Each structure stands twice: as structure tokens, then as C-alpha cells.
PDB file of N, CA, C and O in Angstrom:
ATOM      1  N   MET A  77     114.394  87.668 143.660  1.00 47.00           N
ATOM      2  CA  MET A  77     113.841  87.531 142.339  1.00 47.00           C
ATOM      3  C   MET A  77     114.175  86.136 141.818  1.00 47.00           C
ATOM      4  O   MET A  77     115.275  85.660 141.982  1.00 47.00           O
ATOM      5  N   ARG A  78     113.237  85.510 141.151  1.00 50.00           N
ATOM      6  CA  ARG A  78     113.450  84.171 140.626  1.00 50.00           C
ATOM      7  C   ARG A  78     113.826  84.244 139.152  1.00 50.00           C
ATOM      8  O   ARG A  78     113.484  85.192 138.448  1.00 50.00           O
ATOM      9  N   ASP A  79     114.496  83.204 138.677  1.00 51.00           N
ATOM     10  CA  ASP A  79     114.902  83.159 137.278  1.00 51.00           C
ATOM     11  C   ASP A  79     113.707  83.171 136.336  1.00 51.00           C
ATOM     12  O   ASP A  79     113.753  83.766 135.278  1.00 51.00           O
ATOM     13  N   ASP A  80     112.638  82.499 136.735  1.00 49.00           N
ATOM     14  CA  ASP A  80     111.493  82.411 135.831  1.00 49.00           C
ATOM     15  C   ASP A  80     110.728  83.732 135.714  1.00 49.00           C
ATOM     16  O   ASP A  80     109.874  83.868 134.849  1.00 49.00           O
ATOM     17  N   ASP A  81     111.031  84.731 136.550  1.00 50.00           N
ATOM     18  CA  ASP A  81     110.411  86.045 136.409  1.00 50.00           C
ATOM     19  C   ASP A  81     110.759  86.661 135.063  1.00 50.00           C
ATOM     20  O   ASP A  81     109.951  87.348 134.450  1.00 50.00           O
ATOM     21  N   PHE A  82     111.969  86.401 134.603  1.00 49.00           N
ATOM     22  CA  PHE A  82     112.397  86.966 133.337  1.00 49.00           C
ATOM     23  C   PHE A  82     111.718  86.295 132.150  1.00 49.00           C
ATOM     24  O   PHE A  82     111.426  86.943 131.166  1.00 49.00           O
ATOM     25  N   SER A  83     111.467  85.023 132.245  1.00 49.00           N
ATOM     26  CA  SER A  83     110.821  84.337 131.130  1.00 49.00           C
ATOM     27  C   SER A  83     109.404  84.865 130.925  1.00 49.00           C
ATOM     28  O   SER A  83     108.937  84.964 129.801  1.00 49.00           O
ATOM     29  N   LEU A  84     108.727  85.228 131.991  1.00 50.00           N
ATOM     30  CA  LEU A  84     107.393  85.801 131.861  1.00 50.00           C
ATOM     31  C   LEU A  84     107.466  87.119 131.120  1.00 50.00           C
ATOM     32  O   LEU A  84     106.669  87.385 130.223  1.00 50.00           O
ATOM     33  N   ALA A  85     108.429  87.938 131.448  1.00 51.00           N
ATOM     34  CA  ALA A  85     108.595  89.218 130.768  1.00 51.00           C
ATOM     35  C   ALA A  85     108.909  88.996 129.290  1.00 51.00           C
ATOM     36  O   ALA A  85     108.390  89.690 128.425  1.00 51.00           O
ATOM     37  N   ASP A  86     109.743  88.001 128.997  1.00 51.00           N
ATOM     38  CA  ASP A  86     110.076  87.705 127.608  1.00 51.00           C
ATOM     39  C   ASP A  86     108.845  87.238 126.842  1.00 51.00           C
ATOM     40  O   ASP A  86     108.632  87.631 125.702  1.00 51.00           O
ATOM     41  N   ASP A  87     108.039  86.388 127.477  1.00 51.00           N
ATOM     42  CA  ASP A  87     106.821  85.911 126.828  1.00 51.00           C
ATOM     43  C   ASP A  87     105.870  87.063 126.542  1.00 51.00           C
ATOM     44  O   ASP A  87     105.241  87.117 125.485  1.00 51.00           O
ATOM     45  N   MET A  88     105.760  87.996 127.462  1.00 50.00           N
ATOM     46  CA  MET A  88     104.888  89.147 127.268  1.00 50.00           C
ATOM     47  C   MET A  88     105.402  90.013 126.134  1.00 50.00           C
ATOM     48  O   MET A  88     104.624  90.528 125.336  1.00 50.00           O
ATOM     49  N   ALA A  89     106.718  90.190 126.044  1.00 53.00           N
ATOM     50  CA  ALA A  89     107.299  90.986 124.967  1.00 53.00           C
ATOM     51  C   ALA A  89     107.000  90.338 123.619  1.00 53.00           C
ATOM     52  O   ALA A  89     106.671  91.020 122.653  1.00 53.00           O
ATOM     53  N   GLU A  90     107.100  89.005 123.547  1.00 53.00           N
ATOM     54  CA  GLU A  90     106.778  88.304 122.306  1.00 53.00           C
ATOM     55  C   GLU A  90     105.309  88.487 121.953  1.00 53.00           C
ATOM     56  O   GLU A  90     104.964  88.673 120.788  1.00 53.00           O
ATOM     57  N   ASP A  91     104.430  88.416 122.935  1.00 55.00           N
ATOM     58  CA  ASP A  91     103.004  88.616 122.686  1.00 55.00           C
ATOM     59  C   ASP A  91     102.742  90.012 122.161  1.00 55.00           C
ATOM     60  O   ASP A  91     101.941  90.199 121.249  1.00 55.00           O
ATOM     61  N   ASN A  92     103.386  91.022 122.747  1.00 60.00           N
ATOM     62  CA  ASN A  92     103.204  92.391 122.297  1.00 60.00           C
ATOM     63  C   ASN A  92     103.675  92.562 120.866  1.00 60.00           C
ATOM     64  O   ASN A  92     103.029  93.252 120.071  1.00 60.00           O
ATOM     65  N   THR A  93     104.793  91.947 120.508  1.00 61.00           N
ATOM     66  CA  THR A  93     105.293  92.034 119.140  1.00 61.00           C
ATOM     67  C   THR A  93     104.305  91.394 118.184  1.00 61.00           C
ATOM     68  O   THR A  93     103.993  91.941 117.135  1.00 61.00           O
ATOM     69  N   HIS A  94     103.775  90.240 118.556  1.00 58.00           N
ATOM     70  CA  HIS A  94     102.789  89.562 117.716  1.00 58.00           C
ATOM     71  C   HIS A  94     101.542  90.425 117.560  1.00 58.00           C
ATOM     72  O   HIS A  94     100.994  90.540 116.464  1.00 58.00           O
ATOM     73  N   ASP A  95     101.092  91.032 118.642  1.00 64.00           N
ATOM     74  CA  ASP A  95      99.912  91.900 118.592  1.00 64.00           C
ATOM     75  C   ASP A  95     100.148  93.088 117.679  1.00 64.00           C
ATOM     76  O   ASP A  95      99.269  93.480 116.912  1.00 64.00           O
ATOM     77  N   GLU A  96     101.353  93.684 117.758  1.00 61.00           N
ATOM     78  CA  GLU A  96     101.670  94.828 116.905  1.00 61.00           C
ATOM     79  C   GLU A  96     101.676  94.422 115.444  1.00 61.00           C
ATOM     80  O   GLU A  96     101.143  95.130 114.598  1.00 61.00           O
ATOM     81  N   LEU A  97     102.264  93.276 115.123  1.00 58.00           N
ATOM     82  CA  LEU A  97     102.296  92.806 113.744  1.00 58.00           C
ATOM     83  C   LEU A  97     100.896  92.496 113.252  1.00 58.00           C
ATOM     84  O   LEU A  97     100.557  92.787 112.108  1.00 58.00           O
ATOM     85  N   SER A  98     100.066  91.928 114.107  1.00 61.00           N
ATOM     86  CA  SER A  98      98.683  91.648 113.732  1.00 61.00           C
ATOM     87  C   SER A  98      97.933  92.947 113.459  1.00 61.00           C
ATOM     88  O   SER A  98      97.163  93.032 112.507  1.00 61.00           O
ATOM     89  N   SER A  99      98.164  93.955 114.268  1.00 66.00           N
ATOM     90  CA  SER A  99      97.505  95.241 114.074  1.00 66.00           C
ATOM     91  C   SER A  99      97.910  95.866 112.753  1.00 66.00           C
ATOM     92  O   SER A  99      97.083  96.439 112.046  1.00 66.00           O
ATOM     93  N   ILE A 100      99.184  95.761 112.414  1.00 62.00           N
ATOM     94  CA  ILE A 100      99.671  96.304 111.143  1.00 62.00           C
ATOM     95  C   ILE A 100      98.993  95.576 109.987  1.00 62.00           C
ATOM     96  O   ILE A 100      98.517  96.194 109.045  1.00 62.00           O
ATOM     97  N   ALA A 101      98.930  94.271 110.063  1.00 59.00           N
ATOM     98  CA  ALA A 101      98.304  93.483 108.999  1.00 59.00           C
ATOM     99  C   ALA A 101      96.819  93.794 108.893  1.00 59.00           C
ATOM    100  O   ALA A 101      96.261  93.824 107.793  1.00 59.00           O
ATOM    101  N   ASP A 102      96.161  94.037 110.025  1.00 71.00           N
ATOM    102  CA  ASP A 102      94.732  94.334 110.028  1.00 71.00           C
ATOM    103  C   ASP A 102      94.411  95.633 109.288  1.00 71.00           C
ATOM    104  O   ASP A 102      93.311  95.785 108.771  1.00 71.00           O
ATOM    105  N   LEU A 103      95.363  96.556 109.249  1.00 82.00           N
ATOM    106  CA  LEU A 103      95.114  97.821 108.574  1.00 82.00           C
ATOM    107  C   LEU A 103      94.990  97.633 107.064  1.00 82.00           C
ATOM    108  O   LEU A 103      94.302  98.385 106.411  1.00 82.00           O
ATOM    109  N   GLY A 104      95.649  96.660 106.527  1.00 89.00           N
ATOM    110  CA  GLY A 104      95.512  96.325 105.121  1.00 89.00           C
ATOM    111  C   GLY A 104      96.383  97.147 104.202  1.00 89.00           C
ATOM    112  O   GLY A 104      96.859  98.239 104.534  1.00 89.00           O
ATOM    113  N   ALA A 105      96.576  96.600 103.008  1.00 92.00           N
ATOM    114  CA  ALA A 105      97.442  97.219 102.010  1.00 92.00           C
ATOM    115  C   ALA A 105      96.907  98.580 101.569  1.00 92.00           C
ATOM    116  O   ALA A 105      97.683  99.506 101.345  1.00 92.00           O
ATOM    117  N   GLU A 106      95.594  98.703 101.465  1.00 94.00           N
ATOM    118  CA  GLU A 106      95.015  99.970 101.016  1.00 94.00           C
ATOM    119  C   GLU A 106      95.383 101.104 101.968  1.00 94.00           C
ATOM    120  O   GLU A 106      95.726 102.208 101.537  1.00 94.00           O
ATOM    121  N   HIS A 107      95.332 100.831 103.263  1.00 95.00           N
ATOM    122  CA  HIS A 107      95.712 101.846 104.250  1.00 95.00           C
ATOM    123  C   HIS A 107      97.148 102.290 104.035  1.00 95.00           C
ATOM    124  O   HIS A 107      97.445 103.486 104.039  1.00 95.00           O
ATOM    125  N   TRP A 108      98.044 101.320 103.862  1.00 95.00           N
ATOM    126  CA  TRP A 108      99.465 101.664 103.725  1.00 95.00           C
ATOM    127  C   TRP A 108      99.750 102.367 102.411  1.00 95.00           C
ATOM    128  O   TRP A 108     100.598 103.251 102.343  1.00 95.00           O
ATOM    129  N   GLN A 109      99.018 102.023 101.356  1.00 96.00           N
ATOM    130  CA  GLN A 109      99.170 102.732 100.087  1.00 96.00           C
ATOM    131  C   GLN A 109      98.761 104.197 100.246  1.00 96.00           C
ATOM    132  O   GLN A 109      99.437 105.100  99.734  1.00 96.00           O
ATOM    133  N   GLU A 110      97.665 104.431 100.950  1.00 96.00           N
ATOM    134  CA  GLU A 110      97.217 105.802 101.197  1.00 96.00           C
ATOM    135  C   GLU A 110      98.222 106.559 102.062  1.00 96.00           C
ATOM    136  O   GLU A 110      98.493 107.736 101.832  1.00 96.00           O
ATOM    137  N   GLU A 111      98.768 105.882 103.056  1.00 96.00           N
ATOM    138  CA  GLU A 111      99.761 106.503 103.936  1.00 96.00           C
ATOM    139  C   GLU A 111     101.012 106.887 103.146  1.00 96.00           C
ATOM    140  O   GLU A 111     101.557 107.984 103.311  1.00 96.00           O
ATOM    141  N   ILE A 112     101.458 105.999 102.278  1.00 97.00           N
ATOM    142  CA  ILE A 112     102.628 106.270 101.446  1.00 97.00           C
ATOM    143  C   ILE A 112     102.369 107.463 100.533  1.00 97.00           C
ATOM    144  O   ILE A 112     103.203 108.361 100.414  1.00 97.00           O
ATOM    145  N   GLU A 113     101.205 107.489  99.928  1.00 97.00           N
ATOM    146  CA  GLU A 113     100.841 108.593  99.045  1.00 97.00           C
ATOM    147  C   GLU A 113     100.852 109.927  99.810  1.00 97.00           C
ATOM    148  O   GLU A 113     101.394 110.923  99.327  1.00 97.00           O
ATOM    149  N   PHE A 114     100.256 109.930 100.988  1.00 96.00           N
ATOM    150  CA  PHE A 114     100.227 111.140 101.809  1.00 96.00           C
ATOM    151  C   PHE A 114     101.640 111.610 102.159  1.00 96.00           C
ATOM    152  O   PHE A 114     101.969 112.786 102.021  1.00 96.00           O
ATOM    153  N   LEU A 115     102.480 110.680 102.602  1.00 97.00           N
ATOM    154  CA  LEU A 115     103.837 111.043 103.013  1.00 97.00           C
ATOM    155  C   LEU A 115     104.667 111.538 101.828  1.00 97.00           C
ATOM    156  O   LEU A 115     105.450 112.487 101.967  1.00 97.00           O
ATOM    157  N   GLU A 116     104.489 110.927 100.671  1.00 97.00           N
ATOM    158  CA  GLU A 116     105.205 111.393  99.481  1.00 97.00           C
ATOM    159  C   GLU A 116     104.760 112.802  99.106  1.00 97.00           C
ATOM    160  O   GLU A 116     105.591 113.646  98.744  1.00 97.00           O
ATOM    161  N   GLN A 117     103.454 113.076  99.203  1.00 96.00           N
ATOM    162  CA  GLN A 117     102.954 114.428  98.945  1.00 96.00           C
ATOM    163  C   GLN A 117     103.549 115.421  99.936  1.00 96.00           C
ATOM    164  O   GLN A 117     103.945 116.525  99.569  1.00 96.00           O
ATOM    165  N   ARG A 118     103.592 115.022 101.171  1.00 95.00           N
ATOM    166  CA  ARG A 118     104.147 115.886 102.233  1.00 95.00           C
ATOM    167  C   ARG A 118     105.605 116.211 101.943  1.00 95.00           C
ATOM    168  O   ARG A 118     106.034 117.350 102.067  1.00 95.00           O
ATOM    169  N   LEU A 119     106.354 115.198 101.552  1.00 96.00           N
ATOM    170  CA  LEU A 119     107.777 115.404 101.268  1.00 96.00           C
ATOM    171  C   LEU A 119     107.997 116.266 100.026  1.00 96.00           C
ATOM    172  O   LEU A 119     108.996 116.993  99.947  1.00 96.00           O
ATOM    173  N   ARG A 120     107.091 116.208  99.069  1.00 95.00           N
ATOM    174  CA  ARG A 120     107.194 117.058  97.873  1.00 95.00           C
ATOM    175  C   ARG A 120     106.793 118.499  98.180  1.00 95.00           C
ATOM    176  O   ARG A 120     107.017 119.388  97.371  1.00 95.00           O
ATOM    177  N   GLY A 121     106.154 118.718  99.302  1.00 93.00           N
ATOM    178  CA  GLY A 121     105.700 120.055  99.656  1.00 93.00           C
ATOM    179  C   GLY A 121     104.315 120.376  99.153  1.00 93.00           C
ATOM    180  O   GLY A 121     103.886 121.524  99.208  1.00 93.00           O
ATOM    181  N   ASP A 122     103.597 119.356  98.686  1.00 94.00           N
ATOM    182  CA  ASP A 122     102.242 119.558  98.167  1.00 94.00           C
ATOM    183  C   ASP A 122     101.281 120.039  99.251  1.00 94.00           C
ATOM    184  O   ASP A 122     100.224 120.582  98.939  1.00 94.00           O
ATOM    185  N   GLN A 123     101.649 119.847 100.506  1.00 88.00           N
ATOM    186  CA  GLN A 123     100.770 120.207 101.606  1.00 88.00           C
ATOM    187  C   GLN A 123     101.355 121.357 102.426  1.00 88.00           C
ATOM    188  O   GLN A 123     101.079 121.487 103.606  1.00 88.00           O
ATOM    189  N   GLY A 124     102.152 122.163 101.778  1.00 91.00           N
ATOM    190  CA  GLY A 124     102.770 123.301 102.456  1.00 91.00           C
ATOM    191  C   GLY A 124     104.232 123.033 102.758  1.00 91.00           C
ATOM    192  O   GLY A 124     104.758 121.952 102.509  1.00 91.00           O
ATOM    193  N   GLU A 125     104.874 124.058 103.269  1.00 92.00           N
ATOM    194  CA  GLU A 125     106.290 123.951 103.588  1.00 92.00           C
ATOM    195  C   GLU A 125     106.532 122.893 104.651  1.00 92.00           C
ATOM    196  O   GLU A 125     105.680 122.649 105.501  1.00 92.00           O
ATOM    197  N   ILE A 126     107.707 122.320 104.582  1.00 92.00           N
ATOM    198  CA  ILE A 126     108.073 121.279 105.523  1.00 92.00           C
ATOM    199  C   ILE A 126     109.466 121.593 106.052  1.00 92.00           C
ATOM    200  O   ILE A 126     110.387 121.850 105.277  1.00 92.00           O
ATOM    201  N   ASP A 127     109.599 121.614 107.369  1.00 95.00           N
ATOM    202  CA  ASP A 127     110.909 121.925 107.948  1.00 95.00           C
ATOM    203  C   ASP A 127     111.781 120.676 108.012  1.00 95.00           C
ATOM    204  O   ASP A 127     111.333 119.567 107.724  1.00 95.00           O
ATOM    205  N   LYS A 128     113.038 120.853 108.373  1.00 95.00           N
ATOM    206  CA  LYS A 128     114.024 119.766 108.376  1.00 95.00           C
ATOM    207  C   LYS A 128     113.590 118.609 109.273  1.00 95.00           C
ATOM    208  O   LYS A 128     113.646 117.441 108.867  1.00 95.00           O
ATOM    209  N   ASP A 129     113.140 118.921 110.490  1.00 95.00           N
ATOM    210  CA  ASP A 129     112.746 117.862 111.430  1.00 95.00           C
ATOM    211  C   ASP A 129     111.540 117.086 110.919  1.00 95.00           C
ATOM    212  O   ASP A 129     111.497 115.857 111.008  1.00 95.00           O
ATOM    213  N   ASP A 130     110.556 117.805 110.383  1.00 95.00           N
ATOM    214  CA  ASP A 130     109.364 117.144 109.860  1.00 95.00           C
ATOM    215  C   ASP A 130     109.723 116.297 108.645  1.00 95.00           C
ATOM    216  O   ASP A 130     109.205 115.197 108.464  1.00 95.00           O
ATOM    217  N   ARG A 131     110.630 116.809 107.810  1.00 96.00           N
ATOM    218  CA  ARG A 131     111.070 116.051 106.638  1.00 96.00           C
ATOM    219  C   ARG A 131     111.711 114.728 107.066  1.00 96.00           C
ATOM    220  O   ARG A 131     111.413 113.672 106.512  1.00 96.00           O
ATOM    221  N   GLU A 132     112.593 114.791 108.049  1.00 97.00           N
ATOM    222  CA  GLU A 132     113.254 113.579 108.532  1.00 97.00           C
ATOM    223  C   GLU A 132     112.244 112.591 109.107  1.00 97.00           C
ATOM    224  O   GLU A 132     112.318 111.391 108.851  1.00 97.00           O
ATOM    225  N   THR A 133     111.283 113.101 109.860  1.00 97.00           N
ATOM    226  CA  THR A 133     110.245 112.248 110.435  1.00 97.00           C
ATOM    227  C   THR A 133     109.401 111.603 109.342  1.00 97.00           C
ATOM    228  O   THR A 133     109.096 110.401 109.399  1.00 97.00           O
ATOM    229  N   CYS A 134     109.051 112.377 108.331  1.00 97.00           N
ATOM    230  CA  CYS A 134     108.256 111.845 107.216  1.00 97.00           C
ATOM    231  C   CYS A 134     109.038 110.786 106.441  1.00 97.00           C
ATOM    232  O   CYS A 134     108.460 109.792 105.996  1.00 97.00           O
ATOM    233  N   GLN A 135     110.336 110.989 106.277  1.00 97.00           N
ATOM    234  CA  GLN A 135     111.145 110.003 105.560  1.00 97.00           C
ATOM    235  C   GLN A 135     111.190 108.677 106.313  1.00 97.00           C
ATOM    236  O   GLN A 135     111.070 107.610 105.709  1.00 97.00           O
ATOM    237  N   VAL A 136     111.331 108.748 107.624  1.00 97.00           N
ATOM    238  CA  VAL A 136     111.323 107.534 108.445  1.00 97.00           C
ATOM    239  C   VAL A 136     109.948 106.870 108.374  1.00 97.00           C
ATOM    240  O   VAL A 136     109.839 105.653 108.177  1.00 97.00           O
ATOM    241  N   ALA A 137     108.903 107.658 108.495  1.00 97.00           N
ATOM    242  CA  ALA A 137     107.541 107.120 108.434  1.00 97.00           C
ATOM    243  C   ALA A 137     107.262 106.490 107.071  1.00 97.00           C
ATOM    244  O   ALA A 137     106.582 105.454 106.977  1.00 97.00           O
ATOM    245  N   LEU A 138     107.801 107.084 106.017  1.00 97.00           N
ATOM    246  CA  LEU A 138     107.617 106.545 104.673  1.00 97.00           C
ATOM    247  C   LEU A 138     108.290 105.178 104.539  1.00 97.00           C
ATOM    248  O   LEU A 138     107.705 104.243 103.983  1.00 97.00           O
ATOM    249  N   GLU A 139     109.478 105.037 105.069  1.00 97.00           N
ATOM    250  CA  GLU A 139     110.165 103.735 105.041  1.00 97.00           C
ATOM    251  C   GLU A 139     109.354 102.679 105.801  1.00 97.00           C
ATOM    252  O   GLU A 139     109.196 101.549 105.325  1.00 97.00           O
ATOM    253  N   ILE A 140     108.836 103.067 106.956  1.00 96.00           N
ATOM    254  CA  ILE A 140     108.034 102.135 107.760  1.00 96.00           C
ATOM    255  C   ILE A 140     106.752 101.755 107.017  1.00 96.00           C
ATOM    256  O   ILE A 140     106.373 100.586 106.975  1.00 96.00           O
ATOM    257  N   ALA A 141     106.095 102.739 106.423  1.00 96.00           N
ATOM    258  CA  ALA A 141     104.858 102.470 105.685  1.00 96.00           C
ATOM    259  C   ALA A 141     105.123 101.543 104.504  1.00 96.00           C
ATOM    260  O   ALA A 141     104.332 100.633 104.234  1.00 96.00           O
ATOM    261  N   ARG A 142     106.226 101.745 103.816  1.00 96.00           N
ATOM    262  CA  ARG A 142     106.572 100.861 102.689  1.00 96.00           C
ATOM    263  C   ARG A 142     106.827  99.434 103.174  1.00 96.00           C
ATOM    264  O   ARG A 142     106.398  98.474 102.540  1.00 96.00           O
ATOM    265  N   ASP A 143     107.542  99.315 104.287  1.00 95.00           N
ATOM    266  CA  ASP A 143     107.781  97.986 104.872  1.00 95.00           C
ATOM    267  C   ASP A 143     106.463  97.326 105.268  1.00 95.00           C
ATOM    268  O   ASP A 143     106.244  96.135 105.023  1.00 95.00           O
ATOM    269  N   ASN A 144     105.578  98.100 105.881  1.00 93.00           N
ATOM    270  CA  ASN A 144     104.282  97.560 106.310  1.00 93.00           C
ATOM    271  C   ASN A 144     103.443  97.126 105.111  1.00 93.00           C
ATOM    272  O   ASN A 144     102.763  96.094 105.164  1.00 93.00           O
ATOM    273  N   LEU A 145     103.497  97.899 104.032  1.00 94.00           N
ATOM    274  CA  LEU A 145     102.779  97.522 102.820  1.00 94.00           C
ATOM    275  C   LEU A 145     103.321  96.202 102.284  1.00 94.00           C
ATOM    276  O   LEU A 145     102.541  95.301 101.948  1.00 94.00           O
ATOM    277  N   GLN A 146     104.636  96.069 102.225  1.00 93.00           N
ATOM    278  CA  GLN A 146     105.229  94.822 101.746  1.00 93.00           C
ATOM    279  C   GLN A 146     104.812  93.642 102.624  1.00 93.00           C
ATOM    280  O   GLN A 146     104.509  92.568 102.116  1.00 93.00           O
ATOM    281  N   ASN A 147     104.788  93.854 103.939  1.00 90.00           N
ATOM    282  CA  ASN A 147     104.363  92.793 104.859  1.00 90.00           C
ATOM    283  C   ASN A 147     102.907  92.414 104.627  1.00 90.00           C
ATOM    284  O   ASN A 147     102.552  91.233 104.693  1.00 90.00           O
ATOM    285  N   CYS A 148     102.062  93.392 104.369  1.00 89.00           N
ATOM    286  CA  CYS A 148     100.650  93.103 104.084  1.00 89.00           C
ATOM    287  C   CYS A 148     100.524  92.299 102.798  1.00 89.00           C
ATOM    288  O   CYS A 148      99.747  91.352 102.727  1.00 89.00           O
ATOM    289  N   LEU A 149     101.268  92.695 101.785  1.00 90.00           N
ATOM    290  CA  LEU A 149     101.188  91.995 100.504  1.00 90.00           C
ATOM    291  C   LEU A 149     101.735  90.575 100.614  1.00 90.00           C
ATOM    292  O   LEU A 149     101.190  89.655 100.001  1.00 90.00           O
ATOM    293  N   LYS A 150     102.763  90.386 101.409  1.00 86.00           N
ATOM    294  CA  LYS A 150     103.302  89.043 101.642  1.00 86.00           C
ATOM    295  C   LYS A 150     102.263  88.180 102.354  1.00 86.00           C
ATOM    296  O   LYS A 150     102.117  87.003 102.061  1.00 86.00           O
ATOM    297  N   GLY A 151     101.561  88.778 103.304  1.00 78.00           N
ATOM    298  CA  GLY A 151     100.556  88.058 104.081  1.00 78.00           C
ATOM    299  C   GLY A 151      99.404  87.577 103.206  1.00 78.00           C
ATOM    300  O   GLY A 151      98.815  86.536 103.466  1.00 78.00           O
ATOM    301  N   LYS A 152      99.065  88.316 102.160  1.00 71.00           N
ATOM    302  CA  LYS A 152      97.982  87.905 101.268  1.00 71.00           C
ATOM    303  C   LYS A 152      98.376  86.709 100.415  1.00 71.00           C
ATOM    304  O   LYS A 152      97.538  85.939 100.009  1.00 71.00           O
ATOM    305  N   LYS A 153      99.679  86.557 100.148  1.00 65.00           N
ATOM    306  CA  LYS A 153     100.146  85.445  99.320  1.00 65.00           C
ATOM    307  C   LYS A 153     100.136  84.137 100.090  1.00 65.00           C
ATOM    308  O   LYS A 153     100.032  83.082  99.506  1.00 65.00           O
ATOM    309  N   ASP A 154     100.312  84.213 101.408  1.00 55.00           N
ATOM    310  CA  ASP A 154     100.428  82.990 102.234  1.00 55.00           C
ATOM    311  C   ASP A 154      99.120  82.282 102.425  1.00 55.00           C
ATOM    312  O   ASP A 154      98.073  82.627 102.276  1.00 55.00           O
TER     313      ASP A 154
END
């Protein structure tokens, strides 16, 4: 194995991260606002009972959606 084999893998990982961030930005603030609203409703139980595991998953997803919304809003300012 050559040393430069690892640099190719690192470059690909950076490209994938950039692609993921671009995809998040492409969804737009409106998408993330709707996602946040849905998750908050789910956590309140507006959409039926929610078990412990689903609650934890929704809480994590809500944090991610809020972060993504902030990133979208930052991107519009630039």
C-alpha cells in the first residue's frame, strides 16, 4: 500500500461532506421549518402516543433540523 492511497480516501471524504452540506442547503429553510414543526408536534403527542425510543430519536432529529435551519439561514446572508 502506498502513502498516497490514504490521501485519496481523505479527499473523497471531504467531497462527501461537501456534497452532504450542499444537499442540506438545497432543501432550504422552509423545509427545515416544516421538519421542526412536525417533530415538535410528534414530541407533544399531537400525532399519537410516542414511546421512549421514538421520543429520543425525535429529540435528536429536532436538534439536527434546528442546526440545519440555522445553516440555511446563515447561507442566505452570505
